Each structure stands twice: as C-alpha cells, then as structure tokens.
PDB file of C-alpha atoms in Angstrom:
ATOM      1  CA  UNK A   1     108.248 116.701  83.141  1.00  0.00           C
ATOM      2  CA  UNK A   2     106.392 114.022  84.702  1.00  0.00           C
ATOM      3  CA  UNK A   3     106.769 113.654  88.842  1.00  0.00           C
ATOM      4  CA  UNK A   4     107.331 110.619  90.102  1.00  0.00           C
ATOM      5  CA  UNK A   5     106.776 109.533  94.161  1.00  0.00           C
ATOM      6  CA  UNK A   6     108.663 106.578  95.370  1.00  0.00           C
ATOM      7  CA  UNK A   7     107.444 104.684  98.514  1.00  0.00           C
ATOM      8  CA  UNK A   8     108.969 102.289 100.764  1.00  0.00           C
ATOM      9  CA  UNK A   9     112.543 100.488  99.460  1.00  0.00           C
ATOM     10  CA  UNK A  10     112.112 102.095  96.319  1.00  0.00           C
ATOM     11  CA  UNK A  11     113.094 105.197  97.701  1.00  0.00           C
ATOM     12  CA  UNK A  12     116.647 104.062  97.672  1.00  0.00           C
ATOM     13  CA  UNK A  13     116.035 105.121  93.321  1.00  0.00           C
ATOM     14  CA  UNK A  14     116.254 108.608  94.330  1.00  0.00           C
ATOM     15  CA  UNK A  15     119.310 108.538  96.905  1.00  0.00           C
ATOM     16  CA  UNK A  16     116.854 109.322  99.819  1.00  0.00           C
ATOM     17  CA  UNK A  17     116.381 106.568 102.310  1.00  0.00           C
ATOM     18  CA  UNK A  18     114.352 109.096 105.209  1.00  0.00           C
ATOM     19  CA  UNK A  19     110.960 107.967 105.245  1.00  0.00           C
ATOM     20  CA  UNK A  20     110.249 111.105 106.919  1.00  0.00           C
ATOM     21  CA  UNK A  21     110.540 113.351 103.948  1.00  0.00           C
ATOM     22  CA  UNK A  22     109.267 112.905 100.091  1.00  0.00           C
ATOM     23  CA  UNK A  23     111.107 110.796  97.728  1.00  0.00           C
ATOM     24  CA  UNK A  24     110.608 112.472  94.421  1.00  0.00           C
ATOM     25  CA  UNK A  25     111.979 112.093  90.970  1.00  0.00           C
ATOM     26  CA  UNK A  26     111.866 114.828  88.007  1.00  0.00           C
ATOM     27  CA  UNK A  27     112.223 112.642  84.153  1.00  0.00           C
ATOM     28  CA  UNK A  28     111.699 114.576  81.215  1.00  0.00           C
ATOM     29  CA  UNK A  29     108.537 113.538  79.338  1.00  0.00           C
ATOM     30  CA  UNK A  30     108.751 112.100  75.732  1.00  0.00           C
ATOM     31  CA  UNK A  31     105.280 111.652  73.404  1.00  0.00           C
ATOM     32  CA  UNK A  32     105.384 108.074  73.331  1.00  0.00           C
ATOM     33  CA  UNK A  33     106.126 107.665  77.350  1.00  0.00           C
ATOM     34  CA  UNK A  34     104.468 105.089  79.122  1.00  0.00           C
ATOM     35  CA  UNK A  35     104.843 104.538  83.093  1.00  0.00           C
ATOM     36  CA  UNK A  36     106.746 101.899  81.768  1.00  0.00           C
ATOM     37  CA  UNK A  37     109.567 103.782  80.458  1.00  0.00           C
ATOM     38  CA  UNK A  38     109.833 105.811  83.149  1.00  0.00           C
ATOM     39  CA  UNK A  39     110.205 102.932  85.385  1.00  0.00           C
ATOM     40  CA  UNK A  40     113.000 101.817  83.238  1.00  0.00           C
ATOM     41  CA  UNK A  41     114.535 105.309  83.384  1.00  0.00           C
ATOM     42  CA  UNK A  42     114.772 105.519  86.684  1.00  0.00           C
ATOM     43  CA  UNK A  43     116.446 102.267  86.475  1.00  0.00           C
ATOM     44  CA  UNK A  44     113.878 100.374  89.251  1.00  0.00           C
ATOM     45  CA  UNK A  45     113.713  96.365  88.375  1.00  0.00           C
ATOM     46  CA  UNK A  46     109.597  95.866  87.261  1.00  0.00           C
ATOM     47  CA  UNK A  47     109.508  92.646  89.456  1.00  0.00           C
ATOM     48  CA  UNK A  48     110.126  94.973  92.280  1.00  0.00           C
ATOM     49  CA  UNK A  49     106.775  96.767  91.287  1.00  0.00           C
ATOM     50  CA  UNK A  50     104.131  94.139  91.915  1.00  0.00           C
ATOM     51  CA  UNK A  51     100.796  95.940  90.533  1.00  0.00           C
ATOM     52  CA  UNK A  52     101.407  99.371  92.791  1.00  0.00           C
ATOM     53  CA  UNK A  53     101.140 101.913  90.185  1.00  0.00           C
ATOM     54  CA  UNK A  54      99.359 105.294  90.018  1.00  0.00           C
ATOM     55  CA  UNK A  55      98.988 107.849  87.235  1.00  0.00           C
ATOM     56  CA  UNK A  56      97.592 111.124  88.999  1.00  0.00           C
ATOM     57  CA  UNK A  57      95.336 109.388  91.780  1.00  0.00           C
ATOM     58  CA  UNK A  58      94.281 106.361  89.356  1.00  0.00           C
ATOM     59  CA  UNK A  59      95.631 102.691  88.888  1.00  0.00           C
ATOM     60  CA  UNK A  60      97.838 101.849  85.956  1.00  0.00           C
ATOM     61  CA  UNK A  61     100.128  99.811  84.503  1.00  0.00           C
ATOM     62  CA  UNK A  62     103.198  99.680  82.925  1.00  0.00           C
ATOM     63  CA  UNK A  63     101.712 100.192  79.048  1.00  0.00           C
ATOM     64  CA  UNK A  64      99.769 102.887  80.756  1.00  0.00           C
ATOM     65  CA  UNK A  65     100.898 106.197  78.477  1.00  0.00           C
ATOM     66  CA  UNK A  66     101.370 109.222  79.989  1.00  0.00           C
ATOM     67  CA  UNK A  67     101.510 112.983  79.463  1.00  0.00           C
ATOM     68  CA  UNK A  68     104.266 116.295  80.827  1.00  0.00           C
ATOM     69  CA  UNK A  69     102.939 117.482  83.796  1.00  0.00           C
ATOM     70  CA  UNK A  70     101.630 113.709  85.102  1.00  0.00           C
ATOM     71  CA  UNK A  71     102.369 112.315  88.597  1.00  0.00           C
ATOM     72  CA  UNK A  72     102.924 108.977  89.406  1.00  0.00           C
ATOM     73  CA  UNK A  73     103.282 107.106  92.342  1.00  0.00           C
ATOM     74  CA  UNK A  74     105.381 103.375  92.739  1.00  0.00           C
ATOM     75  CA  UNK A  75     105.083 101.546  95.652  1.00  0.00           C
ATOM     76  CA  UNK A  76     107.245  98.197  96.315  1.00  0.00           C
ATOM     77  CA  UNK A  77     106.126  94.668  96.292  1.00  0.00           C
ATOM     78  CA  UNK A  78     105.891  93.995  99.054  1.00  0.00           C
ATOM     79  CA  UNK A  79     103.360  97.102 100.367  1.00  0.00           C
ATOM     80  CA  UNK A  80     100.850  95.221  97.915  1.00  0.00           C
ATOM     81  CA  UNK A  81      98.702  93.850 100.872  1.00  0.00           C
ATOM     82  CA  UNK A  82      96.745  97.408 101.922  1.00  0.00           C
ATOM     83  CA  UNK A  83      96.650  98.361  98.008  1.00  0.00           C
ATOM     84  CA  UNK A  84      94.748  95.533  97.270  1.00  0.00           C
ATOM     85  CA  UNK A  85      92.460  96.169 100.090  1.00  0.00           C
ATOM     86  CA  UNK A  86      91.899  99.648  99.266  1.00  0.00           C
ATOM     87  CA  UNK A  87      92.484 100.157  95.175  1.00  0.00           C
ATOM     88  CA  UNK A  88      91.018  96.738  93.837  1.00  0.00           C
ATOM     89  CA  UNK A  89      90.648  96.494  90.265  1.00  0.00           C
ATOM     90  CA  UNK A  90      87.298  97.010  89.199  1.00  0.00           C
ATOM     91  CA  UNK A  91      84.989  96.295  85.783  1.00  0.00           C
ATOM     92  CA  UNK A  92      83.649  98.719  83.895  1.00  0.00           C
ATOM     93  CA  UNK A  93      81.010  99.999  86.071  1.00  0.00           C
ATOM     94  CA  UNK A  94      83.020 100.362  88.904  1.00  0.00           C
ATOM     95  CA  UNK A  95      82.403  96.875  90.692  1.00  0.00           C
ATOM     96  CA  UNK A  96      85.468  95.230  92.200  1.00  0.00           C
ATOM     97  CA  UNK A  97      86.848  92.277  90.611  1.00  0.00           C
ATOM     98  CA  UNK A  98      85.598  88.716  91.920  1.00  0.00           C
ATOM     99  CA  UNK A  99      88.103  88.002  94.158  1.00  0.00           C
ATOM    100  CA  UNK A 100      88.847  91.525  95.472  1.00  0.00           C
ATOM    101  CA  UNK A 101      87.350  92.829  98.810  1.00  0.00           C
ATOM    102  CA  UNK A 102      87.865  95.973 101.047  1.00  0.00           C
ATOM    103  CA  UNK A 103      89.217  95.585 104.717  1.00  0.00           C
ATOM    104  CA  UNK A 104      86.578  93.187 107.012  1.00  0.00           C
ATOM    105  CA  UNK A 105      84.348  93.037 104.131  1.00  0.00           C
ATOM    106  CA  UNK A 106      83.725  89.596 105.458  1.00  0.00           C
ATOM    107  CA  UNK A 107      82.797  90.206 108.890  1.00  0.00           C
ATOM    108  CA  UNK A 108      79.615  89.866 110.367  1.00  0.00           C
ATOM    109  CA  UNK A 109      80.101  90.307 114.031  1.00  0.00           C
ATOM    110  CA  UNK A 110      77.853  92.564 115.119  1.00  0.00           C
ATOM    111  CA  UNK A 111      79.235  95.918 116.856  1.00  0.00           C
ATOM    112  CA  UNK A 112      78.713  95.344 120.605  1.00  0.00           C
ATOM    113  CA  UNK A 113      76.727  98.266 121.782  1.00  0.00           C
ATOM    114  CA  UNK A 114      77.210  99.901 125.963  1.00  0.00           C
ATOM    115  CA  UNK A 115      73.106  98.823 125.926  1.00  0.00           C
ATOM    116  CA  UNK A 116      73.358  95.120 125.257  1.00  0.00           C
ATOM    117  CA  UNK A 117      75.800  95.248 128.217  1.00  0.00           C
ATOM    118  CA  UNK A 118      72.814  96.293 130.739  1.00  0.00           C
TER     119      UNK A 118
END
C-alpha cells in the first residue's frame, strides 16, 4: 500500500476539499510502480504537478519507482514558488543547482542592531 498526501487543489482527488484536515489516498502497490503510475491512478492530470513530488521526505519524479509501505506527497503547480526555495535540486554532493537559491540568499543588508541606534 503506498500513502499518498495531496496538498492544495489537488485535494479535490480524494473528495476532501477542508484544508483543515489530511487529504490522504490508500493505492495498492504493484512491483513495477513508479510515482508515476500512481499519479495516473489516482487520475490527477501530470501538468497539474509541476516538479512537487516527494517519495518519503525526498524529491522525485514521475519515473521515480517505488516500494508498499512508501509515502508520497503531491503538491499543485502552482505551490511551486516556496518548494523551489526550500527543496532545490542539488548535484551529487549536495550543492544546489546553478540557478537555485534558498529564501534572501541574495541579501546583504546588514541586520540593524538596538546599538547602532545609540
């Protein structure tokens, strides 16, 4: 059984539209599985996707296989912006991608301290 969490309009794939309470769907696992076809499964259009997929805590992608017992989370298109910012894609040792930054990575405005005031 692999558990699957659905964030933001894709919640509407599991009949629950409360944002206050878990939208979770049950699909039976199958040894050649992939997030893929569990997407397709559950019937949720890939385009609506974007690159916001996670098997058990860890990016994927749709050729991504996985195994009974996984979880994996799908969030929407458009909640890309603060995945990016937080999950970047990263080489092989663990650098982010050109390109990719965290939150005010860019900023170098000093923190105003209370003493710099006196």
């Amino acid at each position: 059984m692999i558990e699957v969490h659905l964030y933001g309009k894709l919640r509407r794939f599991t009949g629950n539209q409360d944002a206050s309470s878990a939208s979770i769907a049950r699909v039976g696992w199958e040894s050649k599985d992939t997030v893929g076809s569990i997407v397709d499964r559950l019937g949720i259009p890939h385009d609506e996707l974007g690159s916001n997929k996670f098997l058990n805590g860890r990016y994927a992608t749709l050729e991504s296989p996985v195994q009974d017992g996984d979880r994996l989370g799908l969030f929407p298109d458009d909640m890309q912006l603060l995945y990016k910012w937080y999950f970047a894609p990263q080489d092989k040792a663990g650098t982010p991608s050109q390109g990719s930054r965290a939150p005010n990575q860019d900023s170098e405005a000093p923190m105003s301290s209370n003493e710099d005031e006196k």
